[in-house]
Short mmCIF file of C-alpha atoms in Angstrom, two decimals:
data_model
loop_
_atom_site.label_atom_id
_atom_site.label_comp_id
_atom_site.label_asym_id
_atom_site.label_seq_id
_atom_site.Cartn_x
_atom_site.Cartn_y
_atom_site.Cartn_z
CA VAL E 594 264.69 209.75 145.68
CA VAL E 595 266.37 207.39 143.14
CA VAL E 596 264.30 205.74 140.41
CA ASP E 597 265.60 202.92 138.21
CA GLU E 598 265.60 203.27 134.51
CA GLY E 599 262.54 201.08 134.08
CA GLY E 600 260.54 203.00 136.71
CA GLN E 601 259.96 199.87 138.77
CA PHE E 602 261.40 201.15 142.06
CA ALA E 603 261.49 204.48 143.78
CA ILE E 604 264.00 204.55 146.65
CA PRO E 605 264.35 207.38 149.16
CA ILE E 606 268.00 207.78 150.06
CA LEU E 607 268.02 211.10 152.01
CA SER E 608 265.73 212.58 154.67
CA GLY E 609 262.93 210.04 154.42
CA HIS E 610 260.97 211.51 157.30
CA LEU E 611 261.84 215.16 157.86
CA GLY E 612 262.46 215.90 154.17
CA GLY E 613 259.46 213.94 153.01
CA ALA E 614 261.44 211.58 150.78
CA ASN E 615 259.43 208.53 151.82
CA ASP E 616 256.16 210.18 150.80
CA LEU E 617 257.73 211.48 147.61
CA ALA E 618 258.89 207.94 146.73
CA ARG E 619 255.38 206.66 147.24
CA GLU E 620 253.95 209.39 144.99
CA ILE E 621 256.52 208.71 142.24
CA ALA E 622 255.93 204.92 142.47
CA ALA E 623 252.11 205.49 142.06
CA LEU E 624 252.67 207.74 139.06
CA LEU E 625 254.99 205.24 137.37
CA GLY E 626 253.12 202.08 138.40
CA GLY E 627 256.18 200.93 140.30
CA GLN E 628 256.96 200.23 143.95
CA ALA E 629 258.34 202.43 146.70
CA VAL E 630 261.19 200.82 148.59
CA ILE E 631 260.93 202.15 152.15
CA THR E 632 263.75 201.03 154.49
CA THR E 633 263.39 203.31 157.54
CA ALA E 634 263.05 201.10 160.58
CA THR E 635 259.94 202.70 162.06
CA ASP E 636 258.10 202.28 158.75
CA VAL E 637 259.24 198.69 158.24
CA ASN E 638 258.05 197.80 161.75
CA ARG E 639 254.88 199.93 161.52
CA ARG E 640 255.90 202.07 164.47
CA PHE E 641 255.34 205.77 165.20
CA SER E 642 257.89 208.02 163.51
CA VAL E 643 258.43 211.02 165.75
CA ASP E 644 260.41 213.12 163.25
CA GLU E 645 257.98 212.50 160.37
CA TRP E 646 255.01 213.33 162.55
CA SER E 647 256.66 216.44 163.91
CA ALA E 648 257.43 217.72 160.44
CA ARG E 649 253.84 217.20 159.34
CA GLN E 650 252.56 218.99 162.41
CA GLY E 651 254.91 221.92 162.03
CA LEU E 652 256.62 221.22 165.39
CA TYR E 653 260.19 222.34 166.15
CA ILE E 654 262.44 219.46 167.13
CA ASP E 655 264.67 220.84 169.85
CA ASP E 656 267.24 218.02 169.73
CA MET E 657 267.68 215.87 166.56
CA ALA E 658 270.00 213.47 168.40
CA ALA E 659 267.22 212.88 170.96
CA ALA E 660 264.73 212.33 168.13
CA LYS E 661 267.00 209.55 166.78
CA ALA E 662 267.23 208.06 170.24
CA VAL E 663 263.48 208.02 170.60
CA SER E 664 263.02 206.39 167.14
CA ALA E 665 265.44 203.64 168.17
CA ALA E 666 263.76 203.20 171.57
CA ILE E 667 260.27 202.92 170.03
CA LEU E 668 261.43 199.78 168.17
CA GLU E 669 262.28 198.16 171.55
CA GLY E 670 259.25 199.20 173.58
CA PRO E 671 256.87 202.11 174.36
CA VAL E 672 258.35 205.57 174.98
CA PRO E 673 256.59 207.91 177.44
CA VAL E 674 255.10 211.17 176.21
CA TRP E 675 254.07 214.21 178.22
CA SER E 676 252.05 217.06 176.72
CA ASP E 677 251.02 220.51 177.98
CA PHE E 678 248.19 220.29 175.43
CA PRO E 679 245.16 217.96 175.32
CA ILE E 680 245.69 214.79 173.27
CA ALA E 681 242.88 213.97 170.91
CA GLY E 682 242.31 210.19 170.43
CA ASP E 683 244.56 207.34 171.33
CA LEU E 684 248.39 207.32 171.36
CA PRO E 685 249.96 205.43 168.42
CA ALA E 686 251.85 202.19 168.87
CA GLY E 687 255.20 202.87 170.48
CA LEU E 688 254.02 205.65 172.82
CA GLU E 689 252.53 205.63 176.31
CA PRO E 690 251.60 208.37 178.81
CA GLY E 691 254.37 209.30 181.20
CA GLU E 692 256.17 212.18 182.95
CA SER E 693 259.51 210.69 184.04
CA GLY E 694 262.05 208.12 182.96
CA PRO E 695 265.38 207.85 181.14
CA LEU E 696 263.99 208.93 177.78
CA GLY E 697 260.74 210.56 176.66
CA ILE E 698 258.87 213.08 174.57
CA CYS E 699 257.62 216.39 175.85
CA ILE E 700 255.27 218.54 173.77
CA SER E 701 255.24 222.09 175.19
CA TRP E 702 255.60 225.77 174.45
CA ARG E 703 258.00 225.97 177.37
CA ARG E 704 261.60 224.95 177.82
CA LYS E 705 260.47 221.83 179.71
CA PHE E 706 262.61 218.71 180.18
CA PRO E 707 260.79 216.22 182.46
CA PHE E 708 262.80 213.13 181.47
CA ASP E 709 266.48 212.32 181.95
CA ARG E 710 266.81 212.81 178.26
CA THR E 711 263.94 214.78 176.76
CA LEU E 712 262.94 215.18 173.17
CA LEU E 713 261.21 218.56 173.26
CA LEU E 714 258.67 219.21 170.48
CA VAL E 715 257.49 222.84 170.25
CA PRO E 716 254.38 223.90 168.40
CA PRO E 717 254.20 227.54 167.18
CA VAL E 718 251.10 228.35 169.26
CA LEU E 719 251.99 231.71 170.81
CA ARG E 720 251.15 235.24 169.59
CA LEU E 721 253.52 237.99 170.57
CA GLY E 722 251.82 241.36 170.90
CA ILE E 723 254.14 244.39 170.46
CA GLY E 724 253.99 248.06 171.08
CA CYS E 725 257.35 249.68 170.42
CA ARG E 726 259.58 252.64 169.77
CA ARG E 727 262.93 250.93 169.96
CA GLY E 728 264.82 247.95 171.50
CA THR E 729 262.27 245.34 170.53
CA SER E 730 264.79 242.48 170.49
CA ALA E 731 266.07 242.97 173.97
CA LEU E 732 262.65 243.12 175.58
CA VAL E 733 261.34 240.07 173.76
CA ASP E 734 264.43 238.01 174.68
CA GLN E 735 263.96 239.03 178.29
CA LEU E 736 260.28 238.24 178.26
CA LEU E 737 260.77 234.75 176.83
CA ALA E 738 263.57 233.95 179.20
CA GLU E 739 261.67 235.16 182.29
CA HIS E 740 258.67 232.98 181.47
CA ASN E 741 260.69 229.96 180.28
CA VAL E 742 259.18 230.26 176.76
CA HIS E 743 260.84 228.47 173.91
CA PRO E 744 261.40 230.95 171.02
CA ALA E 745 260.10 228.38 168.57
CA ALA E 746 256.70 228.52 170.26
CA VAL E 747 256.14 232.04 168.89
CA GLY E 748 254.17 231.67 165.71
CA ALA E 749 253.18 235.22 164.96
CA VAL E 750 253.77 238.88 165.99
CA ALA E 751 250.93 241.35 166.12
CA THR E 752 250.68 245.13 166.61
CA ILE E 753 248.67 248.14 165.61
CA ASP E 754 248.70 249.33 161.97
CA LEU E 755 250.47 252.55 162.96
CA LYS E 756 253.59 250.38 163.32
CA LYS E 757 253.33 248.60 159.96
CA ASP E 758 256.21 250.62 158.48
CA GLU E 759 258.38 250.66 161.63
CA THR E 760 261.81 249.63 160.33
CA GLY E 761 263.05 248.18 163.62
CA LEU E 762 259.97 246.03 164.06
CA LEU E 763 260.05 244.80 160.49
CA ASP E 764 263.74 243.91 160.72
CA PHE E 765 263.16 242.18 164.05
CA CYS E 766 260.32 239.98 162.64
CA ARG E 767 262.34 239.17 159.50
CA ASP E 768 265.42 238.21 161.48
CA ARG E 769 263.31 235.93 163.69
CA GLY E 770 261.27 234.48 160.87
CA TRP E 771 258.06 235.57 162.53
CA PRO E 772 255.11 236.86 160.44
CA LEU E 773 253.75 240.26 161.42
CA SER E 774 250.06 241.11 161.52
CA CYS E 775 248.85 244.73 161.90
CA TYR E 776 245.42 245.74 163.14
CA SER E 777 243.47 248.98 163.29
CA ALA E 778 242.67 250.68 166.60
CA GLU E 779 238.99 249.69 166.03
CA GLU E 780 239.90 246.05 165.64
CA LEU E 781 242.05 246.06 168.75
CA ALA E 782 239.39 247.90 170.75
CA ALA E 783 236.87 245.24 169.89
CA VAL E 784 238.91 242.48 171.57
CA GLU E 785 237.27 241.44 174.85
CA GLY E 786 239.28 240.91 178.00
CA ASP E 787 240.90 242.41 181.08
CA PHE E 788 243.74 244.62 179.78
CA THR E 789 246.28 247.01 181.30
CA PRO E 790 245.03 250.48 180.23
CA SER E 791 247.13 253.51 179.42
CA ASP E 792 245.78 257.01 178.84
CA PHE E 793 248.97 257.88 176.98
CA VAL E 794 248.69 254.93 174.61
CA ARG E 795 245.07 255.83 174.01
CA SER E 796 246.01 259.43 173.13
CA VAL E 797 248.60 258.28 170.62
CA THR E 798 246.90 255.20 169.07
CA GLY E 799 243.24 255.56 169.81
CA VAL E 800 243.13 252.34 171.91
CA ASP E 801 244.03 251.89 175.61
CA ASN E 802 246.42 248.97 175.09
CA VAL E 803 248.14 247.64 172.00
CA CYS E 804 250.34 244.69 173.01
CA GLU E 805 247.84 242.68 175.08
CA ARG E 806 244.94 243.29 172.67
CA ALA E 807 247.06 242.47 169.62
CA ALA E 808 248.38 239.30 171.19
CA LEU E 809 244.88 238.14 172.20
CA LEU E 810 243.19 238.89 168.89
CA GLY E 811 242.31 235.42 167.54
CA ALA E 812 244.00 233.60 170.47
CA GLU E 813 242.45 231.60 173.30
CA ARG E 814 243.86 233.31 176.40
CA LEU E 815 246.38 235.87 177.49
CA LEU E 816 249.47 234.11 178.81
CA VAL E 817 251.80 236.99 179.80
CA LYS E 818 250.39 240.43 180.44
CA LYS E 819 251.98 243.70 179.39
CA THR E 820 255.72 243.93 180.03
CA ALA E 821 257.46 247.25 179.41
CA ARG E 822 261.08 248.30 178.98
CA ASP E 823 262.64 251.37 177.39
CA GLY E 824 259.62 252.40 175.42
CA VAL E 825 258.74 248.87 174.30
CA THR E 826 255.75 246.80 175.50
CA ALA E 827 255.14 243.12 174.83
CA ALA E 828 252.59 240.47 175.80
CA LEU E 829 251.98 236.82 174.95
CA ALA E 830 248.80 234.94 174.21
CA LEU E 831 248.23 231.20 173.64
CA ASN E 832 246.27 229.80 170.65
CA ALA E 833 243.92 226.90 171.14
CA TRP E 834 245.75 223.75 170.06
CA GLU E 835 245.61 220.00 170.66
CA VAL E 836 247.82 217.03 169.85
CA ARG E 837 246.53 214.84 167.04
CA PHE E 838 248.39 211.73 166.03
CA GLY E 839 245.67 210.70 163.55
#
């Protein structure tokens, strides 16, 4: 943001939407009693800004070039939007419901591309439950690929507290940028649901299933049940979430 010497104008010159420069310019102008000079086309024409909204909602933009194409198209007419989640309230100006066409927006936890050119927006709404001895990365990549899950949809990893100092798991979460939550056997045992039991797991951890229970703790529903490979188990659960344009 550039400000003139007299403090009359605050001008965002880089990353007005994703970087928040437009909002910063407005804040600076308000503090100095000046004026924010906003030049981005969607703001000038009072249209929906998909990149700014996505940044505020914490959504992953799968294709920035497609985001720019959508912003340009919104200036010419409505762009269709498809969502795997319920949409609260009305769509903003520049958007309309749709599931096909040359260009559109898809909001999903999956790798889903319903339009000829799709701007995929991914909310971090999945919890990955893990029970492991080794090879975590290989199993998780396999699990996500088999169920067409976009990696950006994983918002958290959960396991039992016995694994809180497991170097491989900690390295894995750090490399992926996924926060890790650890729970006691008692907390996991209190989770209600239909789980895949294991007498061996119970004898070691004190609870019949770690990955499914850890994934579901605090989530809405179990999406992918226990998957096992080479001493590693994993499961996925979906958090409750809805689209709010607001």
